[in-house]
Amino acid sequence: QVQLVESGGGLVQTGGSLRLSCAFSGSIFMSYDLGWYRQAPGKPRELVARITSVGATNYGDSVKGRFTISRHSAENALYLQMNSLKPEDPAVYYCTAVKITVTSQAAYWGQGTQVTVPS
């Protein structure tokens, strides 16, 4: 069973930086596409960034050029470097792992980590 544990959230001022981490365990790390989603109060969950098992990335429009997703197989870890944080970035950030094969698909979510940017 895949387990995802996020860390690194907190309070940061507008324009500041924060790095989120997600520790992956319970399966073969490189078999999964990974991602970060976020959800602010009263809003739907939205894609922040995704990275495939071979390293291809894509980002939500609101974070392009500011956030960088990366994965490190030696550490079984996923990261999200967030720069130039804005008042609209606060949310609970969730780590995800998805594996799709010809015969099955599975998706896992972490518990989330809170990011706060005072306006």
Short mmCIF file of N, CA, C and O in Angstrom, two decimals:
data_model
loop_
_atom_site.label_atom_id
_atom_site.label_comp_id
_atom_site.label_asym_id
_atom_site.label_seq_id
_atom_site.Cartn_x
_atom_site.Cartn_y
_atom_site.Cartn_z
N GLN A 1 0.83 -1.19 0.00
CA GLN A 1 0.00 0.00 0.00
C GLN A 1 0.88 1.24 0.00
O GLN A 1 1.72 1.42 0.87
N VAL A 2 0.66 2.11 -0.96
CA VAL A 2 1.44 3.33 -1.05
C VAL A 2 1.07 4.28 0.08
O VAL A 2 -0.12 4.45 0.40
N GLN A 3 2.07 4.86 0.68
CA GLN A 3 1.85 5.91 1.68
C GLN A 3 2.60 7.15 1.26
O GLN A 3 3.76 7.07 0.80
N LEU A 4 1.95 8.29 1.40
CA LEU A 4 2.52 9.58 1.04
C LEU A 4 2.42 10.50 2.25
O LEU A 4 1.33 10.66 2.82
N VAL A 5 3.53 11.10 2.61
CA VAL A 5 3.56 11.98 3.77
C VAL A 5 4.17 13.31 3.37
O VAL A 5 5.37 13.37 3.04
N GLU A 6 3.36 14.35 3.39
CA GLU A 6 3.84 15.68 3.03
C GLU A 6 4.44 16.39 4.23
O GLU A 6 4.06 16.14 5.37
N SER A 7 5.35 17.29 3.93
CA SER A 7 5.93 18.15 4.97
C SER A 7 6.42 19.42 4.31
O SER A 7 6.49 19.51 3.09
N GLY A 8 6.73 20.41 5.14
CA GLY A 8 7.31 21.64 4.62
C GLY A 8 6.37 22.81 4.53
O GLY A 8 6.79 23.92 4.19
N GLY A 9 5.11 22.59 4.80
CA GLY A 9 4.17 23.71 4.76
C GLY A 9 4.42 24.67 5.90
O GLY A 9 5.17 24.38 6.84
N GLY A 10 3.79 25.84 5.81
CA GLY A 10 3.94 26.83 6.86
C GLY A 10 3.48 28.18 6.40
O GLY A 10 2.79 28.32 5.39
N LEU A 11 3.89 29.17 7.16
CA LEU A 11 3.53 30.55 6.86
C LEU A 11 4.72 31.26 6.24
O LEU A 11 5.84 31.16 6.74
N VAL A 12 4.47 31.91 5.12
CA VAL A 12 5.54 32.64 4.44
C VAL A 12 4.95 33.93 3.89
O VAL A 12 3.79 33.96 3.48
N GLN A 13 5.74 34.96 3.86
CA GLN A 13 5.28 36.26 3.39
C GLN A 13 5.16 36.27 1.87
O GLN A 13 5.82 35.49 1.17
N THR A 14 4.34 37.16 1.38
CA THR A 14 4.21 37.36 -0.06
C THR A 14 5.59 37.61 -0.67
O THR A 14 6.37 38.40 -0.14
N GLY A 15 5.85 36.91 -1.76
CA GLY A 15 7.13 37.03 -2.43
C GLY A 15 8.17 36.06 -1.93
O GLY A 15 9.25 35.93 -2.52
N GLY A 16 7.87 35.35 -0.86
CA GLY A 16 8.81 34.42 -0.28
C GLY A 16 8.79 33.06 -0.97
O GLY A 16 8.09 32.85 -1.96
N SER A 17 9.57 32.15 -0.42
CA SER A 17 9.72 30.81 -0.99
C SER A 17 9.48 29.75 0.07
O SER A 17 9.66 29.99 1.27
N LEU A 18 9.10 28.58 -0.42
CA LEU A 18 8.85 27.45 0.46
C LEU A 18 9.08 26.19 -0.36
O LEU A 18 8.80 26.18 -1.57
N ARG A 19 9.59 25.15 0.27
CA ARG A 19 9.75 23.88 -0.43
C ARG A 19 8.95 22.82 0.29
O ARG A 19 9.19 22.54 1.48
N LEU A 20 8.06 22.19 -0.43
CA LEU A 20 7.28 21.08 0.10
C LEU A 20 7.95 19.77 -0.26
O LEU A 20 8.53 19.64 -1.34
N SER A 21 7.83 18.81 0.65
CA SER A 21 8.38 17.48 0.43
C SER A 21 7.28 16.45 0.59
O SER A 21 6.32 16.66 1.35
N CYS A 22 7.43 15.36 -0.13
CA CYS A 22 6.49 14.24 -0.01
C CYS A 22 7.30 12.96 0.03
O CYS A 22 8.01 12.64 -0.94
N ALA A 23 7.21 12.24 1.13
CA ALA A 23 7.91 10.97 1.27
C ALA A 23 7.01 9.84 0.80
O ALA A 23 5.87 9.72 1.25
N PHE A 24 7.54 9.03 -0.10
CA PHE A 24 6.80 7.93 -0.74
C PHE A 24 7.30 6.61 -0.16
O PHE A 24 8.51 6.39 -0.06
N SER A 25 6.36 5.71 0.16
CA SER A 25 6.76 4.38 0.63
C SER A 25 5.69 3.38 0.26
O SER A 25 4.56 3.74 -0.08
N GLY A 26 6.05 2.11 0.30
CA GLY A 26 5.08 1.04 0.11
C GLY A 26 5.01 0.44 -1.27
O GLY A 26 4.26 -0.51 -1.47
N SER A 27 5.75 0.96 -2.20
CA SER A 27 5.74 0.40 -3.55
C SER A 27 6.97 0.88 -4.29
O SER A 27 7.88 1.47 -3.70
N ILE A 28 7.00 0.62 -5.59
CA ILE A 28 8.16 0.99 -6.40
C ILE A 28 7.98 2.42 -6.88
O ILE A 28 7.11 2.73 -7.71
N PHE A 29 8.81 3.30 -6.37
CA PHE A 29 8.69 4.74 -6.60
C PHE A 29 8.61 5.08 -8.09
O PHE A 29 7.77 5.87 -8.51
N MET A 30 9.47 4.48 -8.88
CA MET A 30 9.56 4.88 -10.28
C MET A 30 8.43 4.33 -11.14
O MET A 30 8.36 4.61 -12.32
N SER A 31 7.53 3.58 -10.54
CA SER A 31 6.38 3.07 -11.28
C SER A 31 5.22 4.05 -11.32
O SER A 31 4.21 3.81 -12.00
N TYR A 32 5.36 5.16 -10.59
CA TYR A 32 4.25 6.08 -10.40
C TYR A 32 4.52 7.44 -11.01
O TYR A 32 5.63 7.96 -10.95
N ASP A 33 3.46 8.00 -11.58
CA ASP A 33 3.44 9.43 -11.88
C ASP A 33 3.05 10.15 -10.58
O ASP A 33 2.18 9.67 -9.84
N LEU A 34 3.68 11.27 -10.33
CA LEU A 34 3.47 11.98 -9.07
C LEU A 34 2.98 13.39 -9.32
O LEU A 34 3.19 13.95 -10.41
N GLY A 35 2.36 13.96 -8.31
CA GLY A 35 1.86 15.32 -8.51
C GLY A 35 1.55 16.02 -7.21
O GLY A 35 1.57 15.43 -6.13
N TRP A 36 1.31 17.30 -7.37
CA TRP A 36 0.84 18.15 -6.28
C TRP A 36 -0.47 18.81 -6.71
O TRP A 36 -0.57 19.34 -7.82
N TYR A 37 -1.44 18.75 -5.83
CA TYR A 37 -2.69 19.46 -5.99
C TYR A 37 -2.86 20.36 -4.78
O TYR A 37 -2.21 20.16 -3.75
N ARG A 38 -3.75 21.32 -4.90
CA ARG A 38 -4.04 22.18 -3.75
C ARG A 38 -5.53 22.47 -3.68
O ARG A 38 -6.23 22.44 -4.70
N GLN A 39 -5.97 22.78 -2.48
CA GLN A 39 -7.37 23.14 -2.29
C GLN A 39 -7.46 24.23 -1.24
O GLN A 39 -7.02 24.05 -0.10
N ALA A 40 -8.03 25.34 -1.65
CA ALA A 40 -8.29 26.46 -0.74
C ALA A 40 -9.73 26.37 -0.26
O ALA A 40 -10.58 25.76 -0.93
N PRO A 41 -10.03 26.96 0.87
CA PRO A 41 -11.41 26.91 1.40
C PRO A 41 -12.42 27.42 0.40
O PRO A 41 -12.26 28.49 -0.19
N GLY A 42 -13.47 26.63 0.17
CA GLY A 42 -14.54 27.05 -0.72
C GLY A 42 -14.24 26.92 -2.19
O GLY A 42 -15.04 27.32 -3.03
N LYS A 43 -13.08 26.34 -2.52
CA LYS A 43 -12.69 26.19 -3.92
C LYS A 43 -12.44 24.73 -4.24
O LYS A 43 -12.12 23.94 -3.35
N PRO A 44 -12.57 24.37 -5.52
CA PRO A 44 -12.30 22.98 -5.89
C PRO A 44 -10.79 22.69 -5.84
O PRO A 44 -9.97 23.61 -5.92
N ARG A 45 -10.48 21.42 -5.71
CA ARG A 45 -9.08 21.03 -5.74
C ARG A 45 -8.54 21.26 -7.15
O ARG A 45 -9.21 20.95 -8.14
N GLU A 46 -7.33 21.79 -7.24
CA GLU A 46 -6.77 22.09 -8.55
C GLU A 46 -5.35 21.55 -8.67
O GLU A 46 -4.61 21.43 -7.69
N LEU A 47 -4.99 21.27 -9.91
CA LEU A 47 -3.65 20.80 -10.19
C LEU A 47 -2.64 21.92 -9.97
O LEU A 47 -2.82 23.04 -10.43
N VAL A 48 -1.56 21.58 -9.29
CA VAL A 48 -0.43 22.49 -9.17
C VAL A 48 0.65 22.08 -10.16
O VAL A 48 1.09 22.86 -11.00
N ALA A 49 1.07 20.81 -10.07
CA ALA A 49 2.12 20.32 -10.96
C ALA A 49 2.11 18.80 -10.96
O ALA A 49 1.71 18.18 -9.98
N ARG A 50 2.57 18.23 -12.07
CA ARG A 50 2.68 16.79 -12.19
C ARG A 50 4.04 16.45 -12.79
O ARG A 50 4.60 17.23 -13.57
N ILE A 51 4.53 15.28 -12.45
CA ILE A 51 5.76 14.78 -13.05
C ILE A 51 5.58 13.28 -13.29
O ILE A 51 5.19 12.54 -12.39
N THR A 52 5.87 12.85 -14.51
CA THR A 52 5.68 11.45 -14.84
C THR A 52 6.85 10.62 -14.35
O THR A 52 7.86 11.14 -13.86
N SER A 53 6.72 9.32 -14.53
CA SER A 53 7.78 8.41 -14.10
C SER A 53 9.07 8.63 -14.88
O SER A 53 10.14 8.26 -14.41
N VAL A 54 8.95 9.24 -16.06
CA VAL A 54 10.16 9.51 -16.86
C VAL A 54 10.58 10.97 -16.79
O VAL A 54 11.47 11.39 -17.51
N GLY A 55 9.92 11.75 -15.93
CA GLY A 55 10.38 13.11 -15.68
C GLY A 55 9.70 14.21 -16.46
O GLY A 55 10.09 15.37 -16.32
N ALA A 56 8.70 13.89 -17.25
CA ALA A 56 7.98 14.96 -17.95
C ALA A 56 7.10 15.71 -16.96
O ALA A 56 6.48 15.10 -16.08
N THR A 57 7.06 17.02 -17.11
CA THR A 57 6.33 17.84 -16.15
C THR A 57 5.25 18.68 -16.82
O THR A 57 5.36 19.02 -18.01
N ASN A 58 4.24 19.01 -16.07
CA ASN A 58 3.31 20.05 -16.48
C ASN A 58 2.78 20.76 -15.23
O ASN A 58 2.79 20.19 -14.14
N TYR A 59 2.38 22.02 -15.44
CA TYR A 59 2.02 22.89 -14.33
C TYR A 59 0.67 23.54 -14.55
O TYR A 59 0.26 23.79 -15.69
N GLY A 60 0.00 23.85 -13.45
CA GLY A 60 -1.18 24.67 -13.54
C GLY A 60 -0.81 26.08 -13.99
O GLY A 60 0.28 26.57 -13.68
N ASP A 61 -1.71 26.72 -14.71
CA ASP A 61 -1.40 28.03 -15.28
C ASP A 61 -1.02 29.06 -14.21
O ASP A 61 -0.17 29.92 -14.44
N SER A 62 -1.61 28.96 -13.04
CA SER A 62 -1.40 29.98 -12.02
C SER A 62 -0.03 29.87 -11.35
O SER A 62 0.38 30.81 -10.66
N VAL A 63 0.69 28.77 -11.57
CA VAL A 63 1.98 28.61 -10.91
C VAL A 63 3.14 28.52 -11.89
O VAL A 63 4.30 28.45 -11.46
N LYS A 64 2.86 28.51 -13.17
CA LYS A 64 3.93 28.39 -14.17
C LYS A 64 4.95 29.50 -13.99
O LYS A 64 4.60 30.67 -13.83
N GLY A 65 6.21 29.12 -14.01
CA GLY A 65 7.28 30.09 -13.87
C GLY A 65 7.64 30.40 -12.43
O GLY A 65 8.65 31.05 -12.17
N ARG A 66 6.84 29.96 -11.49
CA ARG A 66 7.10 30.23 -10.07
C ARG A 66 7.40 28.96 -9.29
O ARG A 66 8.20 28.99 -8.35
N PHE A 67 6.74 27.87 -9.64
CA PHE A 67 6.89 26.61 -8.91
C PHE A 67 7.66 25.61 -9.77
O PHE A 67 7.54 25.62 -11.00
N THR A 68 8.39 24.73 -9.10
CA THR A 68 9.12 23.68 -9.79
C THR A 68 8.92 22.36 -9.07
O THR A 68 9.17 22.26 -7.87
N ILE A 69 8.48 21.37 -9.83
CA ILE A 69 8.30 20.03 -9.26
C ILE A 69 9.51 19.18 -9.61
O ILE A 69 10.08 19.31 -10.71
N SER A 70 9.91 18.32 -8.68
CA SER A 70 11.02 17.41 -8.95
C SER A 70 10.82 16.14 -8.16
O SER A 70 10.11 16.13 -7.15
N ARG A 71 11.47 15.09 -8.63
CA ARG A 71 11.40 13.80 -7.93
C ARG A 71 12.81 13.23 -7.84
O ARG A 71 13.62 13.41 -8.76
N HIS A 72 13.08 12.54 -6.73
CA HIS A 72 14.41 12.00 -6.50
C HIS A 72 14.27 10.55 -6.10
O HIS A 72 13.84 10.23 -4.98
N SER A 73 14.65 9.67 -7.02
CA SER A 73 14.43 8.25 -6.80
C SER A 73 15.29 7.71 -5.66
O SER A 73 14.86 6.80 -4.94
N ALA A 74 16.47 8.26 -5.48
CA ALA A 74 17.34 7.76 -4.41
C ALA A 74 16.73 8.02 -3.04
O ALA A 74 17.03 7.31 -2.07
N GLU A 75 15.89 9.04 -2.96
CA GLU A 75 15.27 9.42 -1.69
C GLU A 75 13.82 8.98 -1.60
O GLU A 75 13.18 9.18 -0.57
N ASN A 76 13.28 8.43 -2.70
CA ASN A 76 11.85 8.14 -2.77
C ASN A 76 11.03 9.36 -2.36
O ASN A 76 10.12 9.28 -1.50
N ALA A 77 11.39 10.48 -2.95
CA ALA A 77 10.77 11.74 -2.52
C ALA A 77 10.36 12.60 -3.70
O ALA A 77 10.99 12.59 -4.76
N LEU A 78 9.31 13.34 -3.46
CA LEU A 78 8.79 14.33 -4.41
C LEU A 78 8.90 15.69 -3.75
O LEU A 78 8.67 15.82 -2.54
N TYR A 79 9.26 16.70 -4.55
CA TYR A 79 9.41 18.04 -4.01
C TYR A 79 8.62 19.06 -4.83
O TYR A 79 8.36 18.84 -6.01
N LEU A 80 8.30 20.15 -4.19
CA LEU A 80 7.70 21.28 -4.88
C LEU A 80 8.37 22.54 -4.35
O LEU A 80 8.17 22.92 -3.19
N GLN A 81 9.19 23.15 -5.20
CA GLN A 81 9.82 24.41 -4.85
C GLN A 81 8.88 25.54 -5.26
O GLN A 81 8.54 25.67 -6.45
N MET A 82 8.48 26.33 -4.30
CA MET A 82 7.53 27.42 -4.56
C MET A 82 8.22 28.75 -4.33
O MET A 82 8.66 29.04 -3.21
N ASN A 83 8.33 29.53 -5.36
CA ASN A 83 8.94 30.85 -5.28
C ASN A 83 7.92 31.93 -5.60
O ASN A 83 6.87 31.65 -6.19
N SER A 84 8.24 33.14 -5.22
CA SER A 84 7.37 34.29 -5.51
C SER A 84 5.93 34.03 -5.09
O SER A 84 4.99 34.23 -5.85
N LEU A 85 5.78 33.57 -3.86
CA LEU A 85 4.44 33.21 -3.39
C LEU A 85 3.53 34.42 -3.34
O LEU A 85 3.95 35.54 -3.02
N LYS A 86 2.27 34.17 -3.68
CA LYS A 86 1.27 35.22 -3.79
C LYS A 86 0.15 34.98 -2.79
O LYS A 86 -0.05 33.86 -2.31
N PRO A 87 -0.63 36.00 -2.50
CA PRO A 87 -1.76 35.83 -1.56
C PRO A 87 -2.78 34.81 -2.04
O PRO A 87 -3.55 34.29 -1.22
N GLU A 88 -2.80 34.50 -3.34
CA GLU A 88 -3.75 33.50 -3.84
C GLU A 88 -3.22 32.07 -3.78
O GLU A 88 -3.92 31.13 -4.17
N ASP A 89 -1.99 31.90 -3.28
CA ASP A 89 -1.42 30.55 -3.19
C ASP A 89 -1.79 29.77 -1.92
O ASP A 89 -1.61 28.55 -1.90
N PRO A 90 -2.25 30.39 -0.87
CA PRO A 90 -2.57 29.61 0.33
C PRO A 90 -3.60 28.53 0.08
O PRO A 90 -4.59 28.74 -0.61
N ALA A 91 -3.32 27.35 0.60
CA ALA A 91 -4.19 26.20 0.42
C ALA A 91 -3.59 25.04 1.19
O ALA A 91 -2.46 25.14 1.70
N VAL A 92 -4.33 23.96 1.22
CA VAL A 92 -3.74 22.69 1.65
C VAL A 92 -3.18 22.04 0.39
O VAL A 92 -3.89 21.90 -0.61
N TYR A 93 -1.93 21.68 0.43
CA TYR A 93 -1.25 21.07 -0.70
C TYR A 93 -1.15 19.56 -0.48
O TYR A 93 -0.68 19.12 0.57
N TYR A 94 -1.58 18.83 -1.51
CA TYR A 94 -1.63 17.37 -1.42
C TYR A 94 -0.67 16.74 -2.42
O TYR A 94 -0.60 17.15 -3.59
N CYS A 95 0.00 15.72 -1.98
CA CYS A 95 0.86 14.91 -2.83
C CYS A 95 0.04 13.74 -3.37
O CYS A 95 -0.78 13.17 -2.64
N THR A 96 0.24 13.40 -4.64
CA THR A 96 -0.48 12.28 -5.23
C THR A 96 0.47 11.34 -5.95
O THR A 96 1.52 11.76 -6.45
N ALA A 97 0.06 10.09 -6.04
CA ALA A 97 0.81 9.08 -6.80
C ALA A 97 -0.20 8.28 -7.61
O ALA A 97 -1.19 7.82 -7.06
N VAL A 98 0.05 8.15 -8.89
CA VAL A 98 -0.87 7.46 -9.79
C VAL A 98 -0.11 6.42 -10.60
O VAL A 98 0.97 6.71 -11.14
N LYS A 99 -0.70 5.25 -10.71
CA LYS A 99 -0.12 4.20 -11.54
C LYS A 99 -1.22 3.63 -12.40
O LYS A 99 -2.25 3.18 -11.90
N ILE A 100 -1.01 3.69 -13.71
CA ILE A 100 -2.00 3.17 -14.65
C ILE A 100 -1.34 2.13 -15.51
O ILE A 100 -0.31 2.38 -16.13
N THR A 101 -1.94 0.94 -15.54
CA THR A 101 -1.46 -0.12 -16.42
C THR A 101 -2.58 -0.52 -17.36
O THR A 101 -3.68 0.00 -17.28
N VAL A 102 -2.32 -1.47 -18.19
CA VAL A 102 -3.33 -1.95 -19.13
C VAL A 102 -4.53 -2.53 -18.37
O VAL A 102 -5.67 -2.42 -18.80
N THR A 103 -4.26 -3.12 -17.23
CA THR A 103 -5.33 -3.84 -16.53
C THR A 103 -5.80 -3.18 -15.24
O THR A 103 -6.79 -3.61 -14.65
N SER A 104 -5.14 -2.13 -14.81
CA SER A 104 -5.55 -1.55 -13.53
C SER A 104 -5.09 -0.11 -13.42
O SER A 104 -4.28 0.38 -14.20
N GLN A 105 -5.66 0.58 -12.46
CA GLN A 105 -5.20 1.92 -12.14
C GLN A 105 -5.36 2.14 -10.65
O GLN A 105 -6.28 1.61 -10.02
N ALA A 106 -4.45 2.91 -10.09
CA ALA A 106 -4.50 3.19 -8.66
C ALA A 106 -4.04 4.61 -8.43
O ALA A 106 -3.12 5.09 -9.10
N ALA A 107 -4.67 5.27 -7.48
CA ALA A 107 -4.30 6.63 -7.13
C ALA A 107 -4.27 6.76 -5.62
O ALA A 107 -5.15 6.24 -4.93
N TYR A 108 -3.25 7.46 -5.14
CA TYR A 108 -3.08 7.63 -3.71
C TYR A 108 -2.87 9.11 -3.41
O TYR A 108 -2.28 9.85 -4.22
N TRP A 109 -3.34 9.50 -2.23
CA TRP A 109 -3.23 10.89 -1.78
C TRP A 109 -2.61 10.94 -0.40
O TRP A 109 -2.88 10.08 0.43
N GLY A 110 -1.82 11.98 -0.17
CA GLY A 110 -1.35 12.23 1.18
C GLY A 110 -2.40 13.00 1.97
O GLY A 110 -3.47 13.31 1.46
N GLN A 111 -2.06 13.30 3.21
CA GLN A 111 -2.99 14.00 4.09
C GLN A 111 -2.97 15.51 3.89
O GLN A 111 -3.88 16.20 4.35
N GLY A 112 -1.97 16.01 3.24
CA GLY A 112 -1.91 17.44 2.95
C GLY A 112 -1.05 18.21 3.92
O GLY A 112 -0.86 17.81 5.06
N THR A 113 -0.56 19.33 3.44
CA THR A 113 0.20 20.25 4.28
C THR A 113 -0.26 21.66 3.97
O THR A 113 -0.47 22.02 2.81
N GLN A 114 -0.43 22.46 5.01
CA GLN A 114 -1.01 23.78 4.86
C GLN A 114 0.05 24.81 4.50
O GLN A 114 1.12 24.87 5.12
N VAL A 115 -0.25 25.62 3.50
CA VAL A 115 0.59 26.76 3.14
C VAL A 115 -0.22 28.03 3.35
O VAL A 115 -1.35 28.14 2.86
N THR A 116 0.36 28.95 4.08
CA THR A 116 -0.33 30.20 4.39
C THR A 116 0.53 31.37 3.93
O THR A 116 1.72 31.44 4.24
N VAL A 117 -0.10 32.29 3.21
CA VAL A 117 0.57 33.51 2.76
C VAL A 117 -0.30 34.67 3.17
O VAL A 117 -1.34 34.92 2.56
N PRO A 118 0.07 35.40 4.21
CA PRO A 118 -0.77 36.51 4.68
C PRO A 118 -0.94 37.56 3.59
O PRO A 118 0.01 37.91 2.89
N SER A 119 -2.15 38.04 3.44
CA SER A 119 -2.39 39.07 2.42
C SER A 119 -2.15 40.46 2.99
O SER A 119 -2.04 40.64 4.19
#
